[in-house]
Short mmCIF file of C-alpha atoms in Angstrom, two decimals:
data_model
loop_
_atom_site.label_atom_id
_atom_site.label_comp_id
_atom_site.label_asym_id
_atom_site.label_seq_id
_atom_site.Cartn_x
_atom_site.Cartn_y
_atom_site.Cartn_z
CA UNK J 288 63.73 -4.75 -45.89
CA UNK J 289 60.08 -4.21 -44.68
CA UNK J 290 57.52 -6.03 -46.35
CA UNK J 291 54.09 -4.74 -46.84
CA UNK J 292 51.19 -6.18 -44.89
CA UNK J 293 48.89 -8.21 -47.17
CA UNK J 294 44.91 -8.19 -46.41
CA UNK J 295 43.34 -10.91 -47.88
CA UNK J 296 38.76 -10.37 -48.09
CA UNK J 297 37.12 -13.05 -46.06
CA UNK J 298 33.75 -11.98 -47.73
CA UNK J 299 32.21 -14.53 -49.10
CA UNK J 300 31.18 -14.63 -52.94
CA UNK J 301 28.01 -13.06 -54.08
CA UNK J 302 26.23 -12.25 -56.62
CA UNK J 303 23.18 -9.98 -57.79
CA UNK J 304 20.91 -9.31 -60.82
CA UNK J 305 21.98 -5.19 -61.70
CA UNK J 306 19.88 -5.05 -65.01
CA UNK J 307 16.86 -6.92 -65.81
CA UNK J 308 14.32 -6.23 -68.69
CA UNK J 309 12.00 -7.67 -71.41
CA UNK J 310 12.55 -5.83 -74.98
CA UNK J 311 9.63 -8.22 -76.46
CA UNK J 312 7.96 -11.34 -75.90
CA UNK J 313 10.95 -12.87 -77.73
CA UNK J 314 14.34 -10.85 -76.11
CA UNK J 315 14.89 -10.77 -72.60
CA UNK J 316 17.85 -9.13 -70.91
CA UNK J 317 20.12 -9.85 -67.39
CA UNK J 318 22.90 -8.23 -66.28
CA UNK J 319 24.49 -9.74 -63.26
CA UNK J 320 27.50 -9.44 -61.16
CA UNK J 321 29.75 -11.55 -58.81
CA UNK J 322 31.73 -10.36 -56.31
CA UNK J 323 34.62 -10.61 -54.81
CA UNK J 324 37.07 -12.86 -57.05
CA UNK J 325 40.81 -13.39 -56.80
CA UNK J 326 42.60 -11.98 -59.91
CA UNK J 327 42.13 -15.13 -62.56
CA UNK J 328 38.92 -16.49 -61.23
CA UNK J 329 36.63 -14.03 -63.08
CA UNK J 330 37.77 -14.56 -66.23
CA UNK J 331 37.79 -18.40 -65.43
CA UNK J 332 34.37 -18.53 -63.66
CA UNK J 333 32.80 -16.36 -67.00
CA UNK J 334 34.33 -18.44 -69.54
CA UNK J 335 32.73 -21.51 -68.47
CA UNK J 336 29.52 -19.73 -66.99
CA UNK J 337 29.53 -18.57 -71.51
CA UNK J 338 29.93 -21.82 -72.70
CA UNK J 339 27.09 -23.59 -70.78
CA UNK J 340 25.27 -20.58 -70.87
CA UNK J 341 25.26 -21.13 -75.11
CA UNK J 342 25.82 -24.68 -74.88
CA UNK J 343 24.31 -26.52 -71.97
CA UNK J 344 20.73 -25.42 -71.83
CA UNK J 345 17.98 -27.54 -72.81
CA UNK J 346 14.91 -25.82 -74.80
CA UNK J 347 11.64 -26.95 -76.65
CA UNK J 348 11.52 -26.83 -80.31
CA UNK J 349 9.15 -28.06 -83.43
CA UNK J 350 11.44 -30.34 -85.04
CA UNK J 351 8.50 -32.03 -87.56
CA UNK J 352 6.02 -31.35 -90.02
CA UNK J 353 3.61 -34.10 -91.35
CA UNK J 354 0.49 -33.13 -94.03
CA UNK J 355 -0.72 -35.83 -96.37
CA UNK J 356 -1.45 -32.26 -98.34
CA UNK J 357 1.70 -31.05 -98.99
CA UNK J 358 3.54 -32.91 -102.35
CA UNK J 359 6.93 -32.06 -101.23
CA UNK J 360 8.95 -29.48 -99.17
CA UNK J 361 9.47 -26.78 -101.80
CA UNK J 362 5.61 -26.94 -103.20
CA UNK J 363 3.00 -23.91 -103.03
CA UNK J 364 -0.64 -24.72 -102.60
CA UNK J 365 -3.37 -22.88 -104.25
CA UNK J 366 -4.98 -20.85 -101.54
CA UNK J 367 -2.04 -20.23 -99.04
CA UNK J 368 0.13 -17.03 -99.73
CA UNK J 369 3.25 -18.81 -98.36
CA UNK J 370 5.22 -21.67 -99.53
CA UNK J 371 5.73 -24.80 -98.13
CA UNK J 372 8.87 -24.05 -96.95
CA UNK J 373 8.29 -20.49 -95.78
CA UNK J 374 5.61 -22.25 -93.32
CA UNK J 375 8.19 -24.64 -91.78
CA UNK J 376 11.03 -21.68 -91.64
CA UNK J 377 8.28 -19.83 -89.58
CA UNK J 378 7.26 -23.07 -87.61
CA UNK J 379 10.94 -23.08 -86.72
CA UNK J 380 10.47 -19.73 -85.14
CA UNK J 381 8.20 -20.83 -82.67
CA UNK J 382 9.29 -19.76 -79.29
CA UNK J 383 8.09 -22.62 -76.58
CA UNK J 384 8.08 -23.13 -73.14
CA UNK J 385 8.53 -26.90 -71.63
CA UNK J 386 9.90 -28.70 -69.23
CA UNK J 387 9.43 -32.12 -71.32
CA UNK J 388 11.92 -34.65 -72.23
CA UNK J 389 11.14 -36.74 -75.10
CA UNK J 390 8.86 -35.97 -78.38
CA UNK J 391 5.20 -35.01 -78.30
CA UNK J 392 2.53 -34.54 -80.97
CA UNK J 393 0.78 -31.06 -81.67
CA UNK J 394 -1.33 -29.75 -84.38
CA UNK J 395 -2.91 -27.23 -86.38
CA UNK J 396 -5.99 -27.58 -88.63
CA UNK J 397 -7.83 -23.72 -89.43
CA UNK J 398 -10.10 -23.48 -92.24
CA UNK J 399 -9.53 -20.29 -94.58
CA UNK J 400 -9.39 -17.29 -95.17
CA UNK J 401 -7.33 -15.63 -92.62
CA UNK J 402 -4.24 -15.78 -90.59
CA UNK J 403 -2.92 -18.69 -88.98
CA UNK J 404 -0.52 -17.86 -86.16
CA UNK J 405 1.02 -19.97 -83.30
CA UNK J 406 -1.72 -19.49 -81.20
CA UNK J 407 -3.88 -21.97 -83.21
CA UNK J 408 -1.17 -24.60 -82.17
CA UNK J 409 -2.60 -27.37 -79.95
CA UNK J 410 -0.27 -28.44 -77.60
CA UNK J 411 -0.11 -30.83 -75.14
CA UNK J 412 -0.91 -29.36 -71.70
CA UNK J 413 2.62 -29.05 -70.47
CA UNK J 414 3.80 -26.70 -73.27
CA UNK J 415 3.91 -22.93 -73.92
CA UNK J 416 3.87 -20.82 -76.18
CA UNK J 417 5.82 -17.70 -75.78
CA UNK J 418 4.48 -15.43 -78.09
CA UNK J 419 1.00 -16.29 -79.76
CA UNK J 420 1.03 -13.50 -82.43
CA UNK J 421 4.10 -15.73 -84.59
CA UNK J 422 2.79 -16.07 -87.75
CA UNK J 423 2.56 -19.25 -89.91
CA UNK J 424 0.74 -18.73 -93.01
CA UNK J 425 -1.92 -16.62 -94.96
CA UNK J 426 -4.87 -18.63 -96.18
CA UNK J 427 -6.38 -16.55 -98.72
CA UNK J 428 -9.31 -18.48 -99.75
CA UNK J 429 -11.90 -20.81 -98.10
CA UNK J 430 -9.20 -24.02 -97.60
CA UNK J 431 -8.39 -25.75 -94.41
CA UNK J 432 -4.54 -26.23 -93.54
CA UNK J 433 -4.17 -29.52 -91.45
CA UNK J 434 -0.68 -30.09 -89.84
CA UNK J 435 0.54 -32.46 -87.49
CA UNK J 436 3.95 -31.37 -85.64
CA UNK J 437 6.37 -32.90 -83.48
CA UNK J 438 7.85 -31.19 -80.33
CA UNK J 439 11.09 -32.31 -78.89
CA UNK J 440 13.26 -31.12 -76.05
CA UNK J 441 17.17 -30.86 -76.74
CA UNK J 442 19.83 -28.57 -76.30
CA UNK J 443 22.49 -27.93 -79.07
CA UNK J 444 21.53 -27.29 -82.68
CA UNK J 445 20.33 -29.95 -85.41
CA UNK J 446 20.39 -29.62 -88.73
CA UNK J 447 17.46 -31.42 -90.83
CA UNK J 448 18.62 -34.43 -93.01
CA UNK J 449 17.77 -34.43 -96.55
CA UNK J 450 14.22 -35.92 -97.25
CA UNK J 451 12.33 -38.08 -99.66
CA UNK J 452 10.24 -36.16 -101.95
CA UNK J 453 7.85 -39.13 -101.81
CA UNK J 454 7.52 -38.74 -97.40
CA UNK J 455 4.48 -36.58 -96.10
CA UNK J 456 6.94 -35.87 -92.85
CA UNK J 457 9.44 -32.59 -92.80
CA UNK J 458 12.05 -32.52 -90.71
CA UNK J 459 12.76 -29.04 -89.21
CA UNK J 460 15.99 -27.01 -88.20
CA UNK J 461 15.80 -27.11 -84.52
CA UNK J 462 17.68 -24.59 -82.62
CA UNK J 463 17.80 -25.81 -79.06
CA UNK J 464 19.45 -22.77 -77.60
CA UNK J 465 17.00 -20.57 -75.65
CA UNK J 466 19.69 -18.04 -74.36
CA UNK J 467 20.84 -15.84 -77.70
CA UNK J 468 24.01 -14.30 -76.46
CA UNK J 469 25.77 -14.14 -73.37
CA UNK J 470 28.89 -11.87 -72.87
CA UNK J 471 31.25 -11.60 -69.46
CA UNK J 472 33.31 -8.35 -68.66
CA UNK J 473 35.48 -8.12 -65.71
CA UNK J 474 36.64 -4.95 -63.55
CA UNK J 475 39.84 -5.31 -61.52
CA UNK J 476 40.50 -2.83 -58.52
CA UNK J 477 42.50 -2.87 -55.69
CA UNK J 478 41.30 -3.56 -51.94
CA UNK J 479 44.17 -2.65 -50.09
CA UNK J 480 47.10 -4.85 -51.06
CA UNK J 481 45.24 -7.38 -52.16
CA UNK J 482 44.18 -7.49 -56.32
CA UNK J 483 40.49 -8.22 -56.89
CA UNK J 484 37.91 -8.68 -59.86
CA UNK J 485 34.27 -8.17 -60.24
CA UNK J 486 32.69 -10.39 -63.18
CA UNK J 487 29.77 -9.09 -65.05
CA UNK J 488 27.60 -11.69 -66.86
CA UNK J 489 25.39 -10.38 -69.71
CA UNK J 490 22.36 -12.64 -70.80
CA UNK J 491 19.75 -12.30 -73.76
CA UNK J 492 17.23 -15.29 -74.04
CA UNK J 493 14.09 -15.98 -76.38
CA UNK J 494 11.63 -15.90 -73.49
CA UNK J 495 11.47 -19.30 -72.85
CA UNK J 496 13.37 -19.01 -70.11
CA UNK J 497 14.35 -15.60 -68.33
CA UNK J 498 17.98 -14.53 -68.03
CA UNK J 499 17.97 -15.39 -64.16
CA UNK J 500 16.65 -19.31 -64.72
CA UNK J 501 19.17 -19.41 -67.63
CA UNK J 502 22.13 -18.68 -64.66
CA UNK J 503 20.41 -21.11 -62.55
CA UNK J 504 20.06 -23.82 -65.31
CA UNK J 505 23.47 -23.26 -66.72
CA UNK J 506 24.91 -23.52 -63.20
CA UNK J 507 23.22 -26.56 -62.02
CA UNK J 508 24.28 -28.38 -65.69
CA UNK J 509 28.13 -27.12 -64.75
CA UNK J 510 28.13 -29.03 -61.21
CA UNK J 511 26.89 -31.80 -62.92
CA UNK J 512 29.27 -31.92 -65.15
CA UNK J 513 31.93 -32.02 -62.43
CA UNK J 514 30.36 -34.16 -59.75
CA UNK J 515 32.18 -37.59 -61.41
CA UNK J 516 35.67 -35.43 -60.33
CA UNK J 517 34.43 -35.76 -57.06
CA UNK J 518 34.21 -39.39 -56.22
CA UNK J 519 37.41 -40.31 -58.98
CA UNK J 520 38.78 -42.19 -56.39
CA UNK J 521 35.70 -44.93 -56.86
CA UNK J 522 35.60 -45.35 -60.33
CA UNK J 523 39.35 -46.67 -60.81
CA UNK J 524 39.09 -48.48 -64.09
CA UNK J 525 40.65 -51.71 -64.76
CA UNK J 526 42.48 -51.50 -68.81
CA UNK J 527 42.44 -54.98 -69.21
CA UNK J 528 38.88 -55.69 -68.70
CA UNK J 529 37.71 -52.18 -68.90
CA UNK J 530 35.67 -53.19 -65.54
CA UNK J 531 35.13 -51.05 -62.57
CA UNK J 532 37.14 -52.16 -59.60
CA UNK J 533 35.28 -53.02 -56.14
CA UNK J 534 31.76 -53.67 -55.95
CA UNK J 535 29.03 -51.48 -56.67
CA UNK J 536 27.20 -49.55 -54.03
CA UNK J 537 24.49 -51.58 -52.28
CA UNK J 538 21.31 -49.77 -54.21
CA UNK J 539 19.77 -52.81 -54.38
CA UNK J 540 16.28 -50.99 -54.99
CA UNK J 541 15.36 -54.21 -57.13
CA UNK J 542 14.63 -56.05 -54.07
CA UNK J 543 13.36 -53.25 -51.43
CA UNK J 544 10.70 -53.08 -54.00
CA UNK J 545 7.26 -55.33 -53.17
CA UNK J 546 6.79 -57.43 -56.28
CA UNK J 547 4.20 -55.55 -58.31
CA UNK J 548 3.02 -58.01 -60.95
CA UNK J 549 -0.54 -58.72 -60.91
CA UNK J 550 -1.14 -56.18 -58.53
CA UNK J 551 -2.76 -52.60 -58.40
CA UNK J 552 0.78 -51.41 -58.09
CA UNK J 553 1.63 -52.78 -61.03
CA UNK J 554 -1.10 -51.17 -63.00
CA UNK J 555 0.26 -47.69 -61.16
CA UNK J 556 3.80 -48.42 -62.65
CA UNK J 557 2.61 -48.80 -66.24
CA UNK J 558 1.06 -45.10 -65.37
CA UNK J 559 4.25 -42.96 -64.53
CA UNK J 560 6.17 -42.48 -67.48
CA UNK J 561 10.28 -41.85 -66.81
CA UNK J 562 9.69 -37.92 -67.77
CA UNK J 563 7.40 -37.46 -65.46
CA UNK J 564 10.28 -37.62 -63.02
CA UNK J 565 12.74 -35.28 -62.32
CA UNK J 566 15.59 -37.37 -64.15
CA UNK J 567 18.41 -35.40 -65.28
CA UNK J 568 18.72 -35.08 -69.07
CA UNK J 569 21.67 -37.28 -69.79
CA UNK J 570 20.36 -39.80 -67.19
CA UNK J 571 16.87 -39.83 -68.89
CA UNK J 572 18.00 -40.60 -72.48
CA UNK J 573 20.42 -43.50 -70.98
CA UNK J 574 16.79 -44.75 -70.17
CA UNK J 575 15.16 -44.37 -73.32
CA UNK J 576 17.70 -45.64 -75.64
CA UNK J 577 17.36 -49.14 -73.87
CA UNK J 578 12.97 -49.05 -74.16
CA UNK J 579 12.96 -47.81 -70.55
CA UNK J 580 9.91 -45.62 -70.89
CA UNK J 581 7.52 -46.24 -67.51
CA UNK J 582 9.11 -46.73 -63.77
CA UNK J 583 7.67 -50.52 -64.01
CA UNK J 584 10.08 -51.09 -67.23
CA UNK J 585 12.87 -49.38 -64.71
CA UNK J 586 12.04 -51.75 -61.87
CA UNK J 587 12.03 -54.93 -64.09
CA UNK J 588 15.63 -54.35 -64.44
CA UNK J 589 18.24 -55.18 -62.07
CA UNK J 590 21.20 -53.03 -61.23
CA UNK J 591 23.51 -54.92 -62.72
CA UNK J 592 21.29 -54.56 -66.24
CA UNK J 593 21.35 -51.07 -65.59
CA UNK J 594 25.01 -50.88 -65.33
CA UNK J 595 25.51 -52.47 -68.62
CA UNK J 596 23.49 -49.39 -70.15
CA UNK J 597 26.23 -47.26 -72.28
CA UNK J 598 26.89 -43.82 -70.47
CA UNK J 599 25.21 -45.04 -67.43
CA UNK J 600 27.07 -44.49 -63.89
CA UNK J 601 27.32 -45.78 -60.68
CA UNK J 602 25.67 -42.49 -59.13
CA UNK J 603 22.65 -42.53 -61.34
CA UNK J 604 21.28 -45.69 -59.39
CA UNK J 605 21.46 -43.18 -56.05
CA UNK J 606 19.46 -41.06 -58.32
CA UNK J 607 17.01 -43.26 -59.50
CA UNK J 608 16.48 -44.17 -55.41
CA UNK J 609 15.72 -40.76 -54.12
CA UNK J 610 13.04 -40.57 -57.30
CA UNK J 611 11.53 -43.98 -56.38
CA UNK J 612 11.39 -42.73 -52.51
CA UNK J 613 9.54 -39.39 -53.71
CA UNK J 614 7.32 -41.88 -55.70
CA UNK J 615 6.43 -43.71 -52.33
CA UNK J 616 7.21 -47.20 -54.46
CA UNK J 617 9.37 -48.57 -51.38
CA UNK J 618 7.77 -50.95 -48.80
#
């Protein structure tokens, strides 16, 4: 019996944008291919590329609303078309554009009559707004609408928590999710003997981000997702204690450090707020949760109080080394 020769593609994978366009300010379109895949790894690779895609992404959002004004959430004021809470569903509309981490203040104060729209939002300088022509309200006499706002970066969606009639802060829906849909289609053909698969990724974002940074964001979050996989063979957990085995990697960046109190550098420290680095997101609120909010509150802690931090991991002190290196803080 003669069995047929098999050719197996040494080509490496690649991939390309086929379709890119902008159908507003607010809907932007990819289409994108990778090529070529054994039979099983398209449908595998799109899957996951879907989820993150939907689920991984981190966006900008108004998640408060704070007048001393407004009586309560479902109120109308004399002088404003809208109500109340038709201003905060269209402050939830708000498209931004941010690479923050954290919660910052914005606001809007426009004396009437006429249209207030998102571009009479003042932001802090390192957010965007997407589309300026969003409307918020119609004043429709000689009034002036004061708001304060809060702007937090996220990903996922939250749902506001009932509120006391009595507060002068609204909570907001915030939808976290800049990319709107994402499909994945696969064609199979034949290169010889050998079965193959092209996947097809289909993106649609708000415009905060275009379909091509979405891939490259999603991506990156799904390698970081898997890097612990990689170095398993460290982290061997001890059930009794529930205490990493071995001794933790010599990072001792506490002591490379020159001391900095009562010094310029000092002063410096108290300067450079943790999201002004380049932490990564899970990393960054490990930080916060524990009042770590400057790189002097970081360096005041030893590794071994870092390691007590829930969620924290033996590779996020490598992290925080290469961003104290960029800083220039080592002697």
């Amino acid at each position: 019996m003669v069995q047929d020769k098999i050719i197996v593609s040494t080509r490496p994978l690649q991939w390309k944008c086929v379709e890119s366009r902008a159908d507003s300010k607010r809907l932007y379109y990819g289409r994108f291919l990778m090529s070529p895949l054994m039979r099983g790894q398209a449908d595998t690779i799109g899957i996951a590329m879907r989820r993150a895609l939907l689920g991984e992404i981190a966006s900008t959002c108004i998640t408060r609303a704070k007048s001393d004004k407004i009586p309560h959430e479902y109120s109308t004021i004399v002088g404003i078309q809208e109500s109340i809470h038709e201003i905060l569903m269209n402050l939830k509309e708000i498209v931004l554009r941010s690479n923050l981490y954290g919660t910052r203040d914005a606001f809007i104060c426009v004396k009437g009559p006429g249209y207030v729209t998102a571009n009479d939002i003042i932001l802090p300088p390192s957010v965007e707004i997407v589309d300026k022509t969003q409307p918020i309200a119609n004043l429709t006499e000689p009034i002036t609408l004061c708001i304060q706002l809060q702007i937090e970066r996220n990903r996922g969606y939250r749902i506001k928590t009932p509120n006391n009639f009595q507060s002068v802060s609204y909570p907001i829906d915030a939808v976290f999710m800049p990319v709107r849909n994402a499909n994945h289609s696969i064609h199979s053909y034949v290169n010889g003997n050998e079965k193959q698969e092209i996947l097809f990724l289909e993106i649609w974002t708000n415009g905060s981000l275009t379909p091509k940074e979405a891939l490259h964001e999603a991506s990156r979050n799904l390698i970081d997702l898997f890097i612990p996989f990689l170095h398993a063979e460290e982290e061997y957990v001890n059930l009794e204690n529930n205490e990493p085995k071995g001794n933790l990697p010599l990072f001792n960046f506490h002591d490379r450090l020159a001391k900095p109190r009562k010094t310029k550098k000092e002063i410096a420290l108290k300067l450079i707020f943790i999201d002004q680095s380049e932490l990564p997101p899970r990393l960054y609120n490990c930080l916060k949760k524990t009042n770590i909010n400057t790189l002097l509150d970081l360096l005041n802690n030893s590794q071994e109080d870092l390691m007590k931090i829930k969620d924290f991991r033996i590779e996020d002190v490598k992290h925080i080394v290469d961003i104290l290196e960029i800083e220039n803080l080592f002697t």
